[in-house]
Amino acid sequence: MRILTEHEAKKLLSKYGIPVTKESLAESATEALAIAVQIGTPVAMKISSPDISHKSDVGGVELNVVVGNVKTTYNKIISRIKKVAPDARIEGILVQQMAPPGHELIVGLKKDAQFGHALMFGLGGIFVEVYKDVSFRVVPIEKNEALDMISEIKGYPILKGIRGRKPADIEAIARVLVAVSGMAQKENILELDINPLIVGETGAIAVDARAMIDA
Amino acid sequence: MLSSIFEPESVAVIGASNNESKWGGRILKNLLSGFQGKIYPVNPNENIIQGLDSYPSVLDIPGTVELGVIIVPYKYVISIAEECGKKGVKGLVVVSAGFSESGNEGAELELVSIARKYGMRMIGPNTLGIVNERARLNASIIGRLPHPGSISFITQSGSLGLALAEWTIATELGLSKVISTGNKAETDDVDLIEYLSSDPSTGVVAMYIEGIKRGRKFLDAARNIKKPIVAIKTGRSKRGAKAVFSHTGSIAGSDEVYSAAFRQAGILRVDTIDELFDAALAFSCQPLPPGNNVAIFSNGGGASIVAADECEKQGINIADLTEETKEKIKKVIPEFASVSNPIDTAGTVSFKIYNDSIKALHDDPNVDAIIVIYVHTMISNAMPPAEAVVEMKQKCDKETGKKPIIACWMGGMGTEEGVDLLNSGCIPNYPVPERAVKALSALIKHREFLEKVKTGDAKAGKCL
């Protein structure tokens, strides 16, 4: 069993054609600045450590970092983590494109002892945490089944656009679901969260991800 | 072949007894009460059991033995299974307990390997037995043979399964088979579904499930069977939430996954025992509705509103009747009654009112299914409307396409005769409107599944 860092998990998603945020791992403040400039600021900066899976709980995340603050933010996060989690192995800081506007979704996988992999879909944030407004399928699924999964949740009207808002790109979500369904077995996934997957009027993009694989 | 278990020509009861309060006595008595094939009691301590010659061992039986029912103490089971194999027995029903359910996995594996060595199929161990009404075969401890019907009931639980089977008999629900799976050591749900798939006397499979052995295979078998499966899967309650790595992991308990998997395979998962048999009954004797539009006909406004509310909850559409239909109904119900759906005769009841109205509704192209309600009162008679429904049903089935008719005769005392008539006319009847609507909803869900996933014949079980 191995836990992938956010960056590793997203590389895996990329391999299956799932759009992920532009990002690179910086091992120094100078490198962080170079990456930030290349991606375009403001950026998100997140601690990268195989020992820290809840990054914001330990103060390992800074959002909307402007170009002039990248270097100081790098050092700030590193020193904070060294205090809070002195034993954590630190790989560096993930410098990442800020999430585009859109709806926060969650897409996940869990290996089930009985039926193979279960695929989960729902709206993110409080919708998943409080209301558990999610739908499930046993994989593999095809596009029609993915569209059914999306329309099954109670919050579906939100994605279709309420109060004059434009509808979200439901086809793009379906593509992600089918892609995740396809990687379940091939990558020996035990658990996977794409949380959030952000869907806008066009496209869906994985902004954060975590994975546990059987390796 | 599982047919050796369900349709044997001869049965040996190993561990048979003269004492009917013992399982070996009870099962022999049950076999004797209906089964027409050869029955051989086996017990080394008796010469005659329940009027039949008893044999010390299966090997001493002069004729061939197709099915062996084993009801002996645990320690003798293995050697007796071996003897059955040598005798050329084709199927075993092992009632004896004490195997994997008590931690003796090794003995169970040994039993399976003996069955495989001799090419025997085996139900159990730790089963309460099997019933095949069609063959008048009751190789179980269930009190008596059920009424004939097309529901086959597979139950994993021992005592609850027994209680349910007894209850279906008491409620005169028509059954084809009752199968207590026991430990599912050699024959499991997958094998049974495959067997029932090609069994002409099974129209619908009702299942009581605690756990599945081969998940993916089970889904494949369920997807392939051209018959509806209704199932209760117990264990919905969550064990204490443990810390897990991901959100998905914390939400995707095995129950959620079961629900998703069942739905994908077209298994209708229900929550209650009532729903299990209510749906099975509807499947066993009504066709699937061509669409989602229901007409509700009642002599009482309150009951029809309850039905309409439940339809709303189940996502069933209240049909817009054609003007022609309304005109036809207007002719037979009082002027002050309502001809818009749900139709309420304002208390009036007669053969003609029910007959003509149901005919009109059945002929209406906007109507896919009909719920007929009769609310019993001191001044009405439950028989004429029941006669009308049964007669109309037979006529409509011949003349036009088939549409399900579901009945709800409310009021208990005084409705019995009418209810009996409905039962004998293969009209599923329920004591309250909500249950009638839920049963209809099961038919609709299954039709939707067939349209979506399955190819082939979209027919529910026929009236057998």
mmCIF file of C-alpha atoms in Angstrom, chain B residues 110-361:
data_model
loop_
_atom_site.group_PDB
_atom_site.id
_atom_site.type_symbol
_atom_site.label_atom_id
_atom_site.label_comp_id
_atom_site.label_asym_id
_atom_site.label_seq_id
_atom_site.Cartn_x
_atom_site.Cartn_y
_atom_site.Cartn_z
ATOM 1 C CA GLU B 110 -13.786 -31.557 2.575
ATOM 2 C CA LEU B 111 -17.508 -31.909 1.992
ATOM 3 C CA VAL B 112 -17.259 -29.798 -1.155
ATOM 4 C CA SER B 113 -14.343 -31.818 -2.439
ATOM 5 C CA ILE B 114 -16.296 -35.063 -1.967
ATOM 6 C CA ALA B 115 -19.240 -33.557 -3.858
ATOM 7 C CA ARG B 116 -16.912 -32.483 -6.688
ATOM 8 C CA LYS B 117 -15.117 -35.831 -6.761
ATOM 9 C CA TYR B 118 -18.373 -37.660 -7.440
ATOM 10 C CA GLY B 119 -19.942 -34.914 -9.539
ATOM 11 C CA MET B 120 -22.681 -34.237 -7.007
ATOM 12 C CA ARG B 121 -24.344 -30.834 -6.637
ATOM 13 C CA MET B 122 -24.940 -29.775 -3.056
ATOM 14 C CA ILE B 123 -27.175 -27.297 -1.241
ATOM 15 C CA GLY B 124 -25.935 -26.406 2.238
ATOM 16 C CA PRO B 125 -24.643 -27.505 4.651
ATOM 17 C CA ASN B 126 -26.684 -25.791 7.340
ATOM 18 C CA THR B 127 -29.722 -25.454 5.097
ATOM 19 C CA LEU B 128 -33.351 -25.834 6.094
ATOM 20 C CA GLY B 129 -33.884 -27.650 2.831
ATOM 21 C CA ILE B 130 -35.566 -26.966 -0.464
ATOM 22 C CA VAL B 131 -39.095 -26.991 -1.799
ATOM 23 C CA ASN B 132 -40.195 -27.390 -5.400
ATOM 24 C CA GLU B 133 -43.934 -27.010 -5.559
ATOM 25 C CA ARG B 134 -43.994 -28.059 -9.198
ATOM 26 C CA ALA B 135 -42.571 -31.456 -8.307
ATOM 27 C CA ARG B 136 -44.621 -31.562 -5.074
ATOM 28 C CA LEU B 137 -41.220 -31.909 -3.444
ATOM 29 C CA ASN B 138 -40.840 -30.657 0.107
ATOM 30 C CA ALA B 139 -37.344 -31.653 1.198
ATOM 31 C CA SER B 140 -37.341 -29.125 4.009
ATOM 32 C CA ILE B 141 -38.631 -28.483 7.483
ATOM 33 C CA ILE B 142 -41.198 -26.018 6.133
ATOM 34 C CA GLY B 143 -44.594 -27.140 7.374
ATOM 35 C CA ARG B 144 -46.338 -27.804 4.084
ATOM 36 C CA LEU B 145 -46.145 -27.222 0.377
ATOM 37 C CA PRO B 146 -46.879 -23.674 -0.713
ATOM 38 C CA HIS B 147 -49.611 -22.673 -3.105
ATOM 39 C CA PRO B 148 -48.537 -23.034 -6.708
ATOM 40 C CA GLY B 149 -47.141 -19.903 -8.291
ATOM 41 C CA SER B 150 -44.175 -18.544 -10.177
ATOM 42 C CA ILE B 151 -42.197 -16.909 -7.354
ATOM 43 C CA SER B 152 -38.979 -18.669 -6.428
ATOM 44 C CA PHE B 153 -37.645 -17.594 -3.080
ATOM 45 C CA ILE B 154 -33.965 -17.917 -2.215
ATOM 46 C CA THR B 155 -33.192 -17.305 1.418
ATOM 47 C CA GLN B 156 -29.874 -17.212 3.177
ATOM 48 C CA SER B 157 -31.137 -16.834 6.685
ATOM 49 C CA GLY B 158 -32.173 -19.990 8.452
ATOM 50 C CA SER B 159 -34.887 -19.198 10.933
ATOM 51 C CA LEU B 160 -36.034 -15.979 9.291
ATOM 52 C CA GLY B 161 -36.170 -17.740 5.963
ATOM 53 C CA LEU B 162 -38.278 -20.444 7.536
ATOM 54 C CA ALA B 163 -40.628 -17.885 9.070
ATOM 55 C CA LEU B 164 -40.932 -16.101 5.725
ATOM 56 C CA ALA B 165 -41.613 -19.300 3.864
ATOM 57 C CA GLU B 166 -44.276 -20.274 6.389
ATOM 58 C CA TRP B 167 -45.729 -16.799 6.094
ATOM 59 C CA THR B 168 -45.924 -16.935 2.312
ATOM 60 C CA ILE B 169 -47.838 -20.192 2.672
ATOM 61 C CA ALA B 170 -50.188 -18.660 5.236
ATOM 62 C CA THR B 171 -50.869 -15.684 2.952
ATOM 63 C CA GLU B 172 -51.436 -18.063 0.035
ATOM 64 C CA LEU B 173 -48.723 -16.479 -2.026
ATOM 65 C CA GLY B 174 -48.002 -18.667 -5.023
ATOM 66 C CA LEU B 175 -44.503 -20.108 -4.942
ATOM 67 C CA SER B 176 -42.547 -22.298 -7.289
ATOM 68 C CA LYS B 177 -39.480 -22.923 -5.173
ATOM 69 C CA VAL B 178 -38.155 -22.160 -1.735
ATOM 70 C CA ILE B 179 -34.422 -22.575 -1.424
ATOM 71 C CA SER B 180 -32.622 -22.200 1.860
ATOM 72 C CA THR B 181 -29.023 -21.725 0.740
ATOM 73 C CA GLY B 182 -27.358 -22.463 4.056
ATOM 74 C CA ASN B 183 -23.595 -21.960 3.905
ATOM 75 C CA LYS B 184 -23.515 -21.904 0.074
ATOM 76 C CA ALA B 185 -20.503 -24.184 0.131
ATOM 77 C CA GLU B 186 -20.929 -25.764 -3.288
ATOM 78 C CA THR B 187 -24.046 -24.143 -4.762
ATOM 79 C CA ASP B 188 -24.373 -20.407 -4.271
ATOM 80 C CA ASP B 189 -26.652 -17.627 -5.475
ATOM 81 C CA VAL B 190 -24.932 -17.496 -8.846
ATOM 82 C CA ASP B 191 -25.668 -21.172 -9.561
ATOM 83 C CA LEU B 192 -29.225 -20.807 -8.332
ATOM 84 C CA ILE B 193 -29.984 -17.751 -10.433
ATOM 85 C CA GLU B 194 -28.571 -19.492 -13.483
ATOM 86 C CA TYR B 195 -30.704 -22.537 -12.764
ATOM 87 C CA LEU B 196 -33.878 -20.495 -12.149
ATOM 88 C CA SER B 197 -33.190 -18.524 -15.299
ATOM 89 C CA SER B 198 -33.953 -21.592 -17.366
ATOM 90 C CA ASP B 199 -36.582 -23.025 -15.029
ATOM 91 C CA PRO B 200 -39.948 -22.681 -16.794
ATOM 92 C CA SER B 201 -41.937 -22.590 -13.565
ATOM 93 C CA THR B 202 -40.044 -19.598 -12.167
ATOM 94 C CA GLY B 203 -41.270 -16.164 -13.254
ATOM 95 C CA VAL B 204 -39.669 -14.000 -10.602
ATOM 96 C CA VAL B 205 -36.904 -14.514 -8.054
ATOM 97 C CA ALA B 206 -37.259 -13.141 -4.527
ATOM 98 C CA MET B 207 -34.088 -13.151 -2.454
ATOM 99 C CA TYR B 208 -33.213 -12.664 1.164
ATOM 100 C CA ILE B 209 -29.487 -11.924 1.160
ATOM 101 C CA GLU B 210 -27.038 -11.465 3.997
ATOM 102 C CA GLY B 211 -23.892 -11.637 1.890
ATOM 103 C CA ILE B 212 -22.790 -12.656 -1.584
ATOM 104 C CA LYS B 213 -19.915 -15.005 -2.270
ATOM 105 C CA ARG B 214 -18.929 -14.149 -5.843
ATOM 106 C CA GLY B 215 -19.828 -10.509 -6.346
ATOM 107 C CA ARG B 216 -19.013 -9.926 -10.010
ATOM 108 C CA LYS B 217 -20.325 -13.301 -11.124
ATOM 109 C CA PHE B 218 -23.498 -12.648 -9.185
ATOM 110 C CA LEU B 219 -24.017 -9.374 -11.034
ATOM 111 C CA ASP B 220 -23.431 -11.089 -14.365
ATOM 112 C CA ALA B 221 -25.932 -13.814 -13.546
ATOM 113 C CA ALA B 222 -28.493 -11.243 -12.428
ATOM 114 C CA ARG B 223 -27.955 -9.191 -15.564
ATOM 115 C CA ASN B 224 -28.365 -12.226 -17.788
ATOM 116 C CA ILE B 225 -31.506 -13.683 -16.265
ATOM 117 C CA LYS B 226 -34.582 -12.657 -18.224
ATOM 118 C CA LYS B 227 -36.669 -12.592 -15.074
ATOM 119 C CA PRO B 228 -37.047 -9.949 -12.402
ATOM 120 C CA ILE B 229 -35.120 -10.318 -9.147
ATOM 121 C CA VAL B 230 -36.363 -8.600 -6.007
ATOM 122 C CA ALA B 231 -34.032 -8.675 -3.046
ATOM 123 C CA ILE B 232 -33.636 -7.688 0.547
ATOM 124 C CA LYS B 233 -30.012 -7.269 1.516
ATOM 125 C CA THR B 234 -29.633 -6.932 5.248
ATOM 126 C CA GLY B 235 -26.884 -5.106 7.053
ATOM 127 C CA ARG B 236 -27.685 -1.557 6.048
ATOM 128 C CA SER B 237 -26.689 -0.260 9.432
ATOM 129 C CA LYS B 238 -23.219 1.195 9.567
ATOM 130 C CA ARG B 239 -20.531 -0.064 11.802
ATOM 131 C CA GLY B 240 -18.818 2.672 13.763
ATOM 132 C CA ALA B 241 -17.276 5.043 11.261
ATOM 133 C CA LYS B 242 -13.547 4.458 11.333
ATOM 134 C CA ALA B 243 -10.992 6.932 10.209
ATOM 135 C CA VAL B 244 -10.320 6.418 6.553
ATOM 136 C CA PHE B 245 -7.999 7.908 4.031
ATOM 137 C CA SER B 246 -10.477 9.493 1.647
ATOM 138 C CA HIS B 247 -13.938 11.006 1.632
ATOM 139 C CA THR B 248 -14.960 8.351 -0.837
ATOM 140 C CA GLY B 249 -13.692 5.681 1.511
ATOM 141 C CA SER B 250 -15.700 7.081 4.395
ATOM 142 C CA ILE B 251 -18.944 7.250 2.415
ATOM 143 C CA ALA B 252 -18.663 4.169 0.228
ATOM 144 C CA GLY B 253 -19.611 1.567 2.800
ATOM 145 C CA SER B 254 -20.386 -1.890 1.549
ATOM 146 C CA ASP B 255 -24.090 -1.143 1.680
ATOM 147 C CA GLU B 256 -23.871 1.769 -0.749
ATOM 148 C CA VAL B 257 -21.842 -0.368 -3.081
ATOM 149 C CA TYR B 258 -24.372 -3.199 -2.827
ATOM 150 C CA SER B 259 -27.150 -0.787 -3.740
ATOM 151 C CA ALA B 260 -25.281 0.533 -6.765
ATOM 152 C CA ALA B 261 -24.246 -2.913 -7.925
ATOM 153 C CA PHE B 262 -27.756 -4.319 -7.549
ATOM 154 C CA ARG B 263 -29.238 -1.460 -9.495
ATOM 155 C CA GLN B 264 -26.712 -1.859 -12.284
ATOM 156 C CA ALA B 265 -27.587 -5.547 -12.502
ATOM 157 C CA GLY B 266 -31.328 -4.823 -12.495
ATOM 158 C CA ILE B 267 -31.940 -6.304 -9.066
ATOM 159 C CA LEU B 268 -34.721 -4.453 -7.365
ATOM 160 C CA ARG B 269 -33.558 -3.810 -3.837
ATOM 161 C CA VAL B 270 -36.335 -3.347 -1.318
ATOM 162 C CA ASP B 271 -36.202 -2.367 2.330
ATOM 163 C CA THR B 272 -38.905 -4.433 3.909
ATOM 164 C CA ILE B 273 -40.237 -7.970 3.824
ATOM 165 C CA ASP B 274 -43.654 -6.616 2.792
ATOM 166 C CA GLU B 275 -42.112 -4.915 -0.210
ATOM 167 C CA LEU B 276 -40.200 -8.049 -1.155
ATOM 168 C CA PHE B 277 -43.266 -10.212 -1.489
ATOM 169 C CA ASP B 278 -45.565 -7.412 -2.664
ATOM 170 C CA ALA B 279 -43.300 -6.820 -5.633
ATOM 171 C CA ALA B 280 -42.777 -10.527 -6.232
ATOM 172 C CA LEU B 281 -46.539 -11.066 -6.267
ATOM 173 C CA ALA B 282 -47.065 -8.300 -8.828
ATOM 174 C CA PHE B 283 -44.290 -9.686 -11.033
ATOM 175 C CA SER B 284 -45.625 -13.205 -10.733
ATOM 176 C CA CYS B 285 -49.013 -12.449 -12.210
ATOM 177 C CA GLN B 286 -49.029 -9.175 -14.087
ATOM 178 C CA PRO B 287 -47.360 -7.935 -17.243
ATOM 179 C CA LEU B 288 -44.954 -5.003 -17.178
ATOM 180 C CA PRO B 289 -46.625 -1.687 -17.971
ATOM 181 C CA PRO B 290 -45.668 -0.192 -21.332
ATOM 182 C CA GLY B 291 -45.132 3.217 -19.709
ATOM 183 C CA ASN B 292 -45.238 5.231 -16.551
ATOM 184 C CA ASN B 293 -48.851 6.508 -16.607
ATOM 185 C CA VAL B 294 -51.321 5.151 -14.106
ATOM 186 C CA ALA B 295 -55.074 5.459 -13.753
ATOM 187 C CA ILE B 296 -56.488 5.192 -10.244
ATOM 188 C CA PHE B 297 -60.067 4.077 -9.836
ATOM 189 C CA SER B 298 -61.779 4.004 -6.448
ATOM 190 C CA ASN B 299 -65.095 4.151 -4.693
ATOM 191 C CA GLY B 300 -63.526 6.291 -1.994
ATOM 192 C CA GLY B 301 -61.854 9.648 -2.517
ATOM 193 C CA GLY B 302 -59.521 9.371 0.443
ATOM 194 C CA ALA B 303 -57.988 6.078 -0.652
ATOM 195 C CA SER B 304 -57.452 7.311 -4.190
ATOM 196 C CA ILE B 305 -55.677 10.410 -2.914
ATOM 197 C CA VAL B 306 -53.408 8.264 -0.751
ATOM 198 C CA ALA B 307 -52.635 6.233 -3.869
ATOM 199 C CA ALA B 308 -52.014 9.349 -5.952
ATOM 200 C CA ASP B 309 -49.676 10.762 -3.295
ATOM 201 C CA GLU B 310 -47.676 7.557 -3.228
ATOM 202 C CA CYS B 311 -47.493 7.615 -7.044
ATOM 203 C CA GLU B 312 -46.018 11.076 -6.811
ATOM 204 C CA LYS B 313 -43.442 9.810 -4.321
ATOM 205 C CA GLN B 314 -42.533 6.867 -6.542
ATOM 206 C CA GLY B 315 -42.282 9.020 -9.654
ATOM 207 C CA ILE B 316 -45.334 7.471 -11.301
ATOM 208 C CA ASN B 317 -47.340 9.796 -13.486
ATOM 209 C CA ILE B 318 -51.100 10.176 -12.987
ATOM 210 C CA ALA B 319 -52.384 9.704 -16.537
ATOM 211 C CA ASP B 320 -54.358 12.366 -18.395
ATOM 212 C CA LEU B 321 -57.422 10.510 -19.564
ATOM 213 C CA THR B 322 -58.784 11.080 -23.043
ATOM 214 C CA GLU B 323 -62.164 12.783 -23.383
ATOM 215 C CA GLU B 324 -63.499 9.565 -24.828
ATOM 216 C CA THR B 325 -62.567 7.669 -21.667
ATOM 217 C CA LYS B 326 -64.117 10.312 -19.457
ATOM 218 C CA GLU B 327 -67.360 10.164 -21.458
ATOM 219 C CA LYS B 328 -67.488 6.396 -21.122
ATOM 220 C CA ILE B 329 -66.993 6.577 -17.367
ATOM 221 C CA LYS B 330 -69.455 9.446 -16.966
ATOM 222 C CA LYS B 331 -72.158 7.144 -18.241
ATOM 223 C CA VAL B 332 -71.782 4.686 -15.369
ATOM 224 C CA ILE B 333 -70.839 6.712 -12.311
ATOM 225 C CA PRO B 334 -73.070 9.242 -10.529
ATOM 226 C CA GLU B 335 -73.263 12.740 -11.945
ATOM 227 C CA PHE B 336 -71.658 14.299 -8.877
ATOM 228 C CA ALA B 337 -68.649 11.910 -8.986
ATOM 229 C CA SER B 338 -65.272 12.829 -10.445
ATOM 230 C CA VAL B 339 -64.208 11.552 -13.847
ATOM 231 C CA SER B 340 -60.761 13.068 -13.757
ATOM 232 C CA ASN B 341 -57.917 10.828 -12.663
ATOM 233 C CA PRO B 342 -57.886 9.675 -9.849
ATOM 234 C CA ILE B 343 -61.462 8.665 -10.460
ATOM 235 C CA ASP B 344 -63.768 8.507 -7.488
ATOM 236 C CA THR B 345 -67.232 6.992 -7.784
ATOM 237 C CA ALA B 346 -68.315 8.868 -4.678
ATOM 238 C CA GLY B 347 -69.096 5.709 -2.798
ATOM 239 C CA THR B 348 -71.155 3.898 -5.391
ATOM 240 C CA VAL B 349 -70.196 0.339 -6.180
ATOM 241 C CA SER B 350 -71.545 -2.102 -8.735
ATOM 242 C CA PHE B 351 -70.318 -4.685 -11.193
ATOM 243 C CA LYS B 352 -71.192 -2.383 -14.080
ATOM 244 C CA ILE B 353 -69.466 0.664 -12.643
ATOM 245 C CA TYR B 354 -66.200 -1.218 -12.123
ATOM 246 C CA ASN B 355 -66.529 -3.257 -15.295
ATOM 247 C CA ASP B 356 -67.233 -0.435 -17.718
ATOM 248 C CA SER B 357 -64.812 1.986 -16.101
ATOM 249 C CA ILE B 358 -61.887 -0.405 -16.041
ATOM 250 C CA LYS B 359 -62.593 -1.358 -19.639
ATOM 251 C CA ALA B 360 -62.546 2.318 -20.592
ATOM 252 C CA LEU B 361 -59.313 2.916 -18.718
#
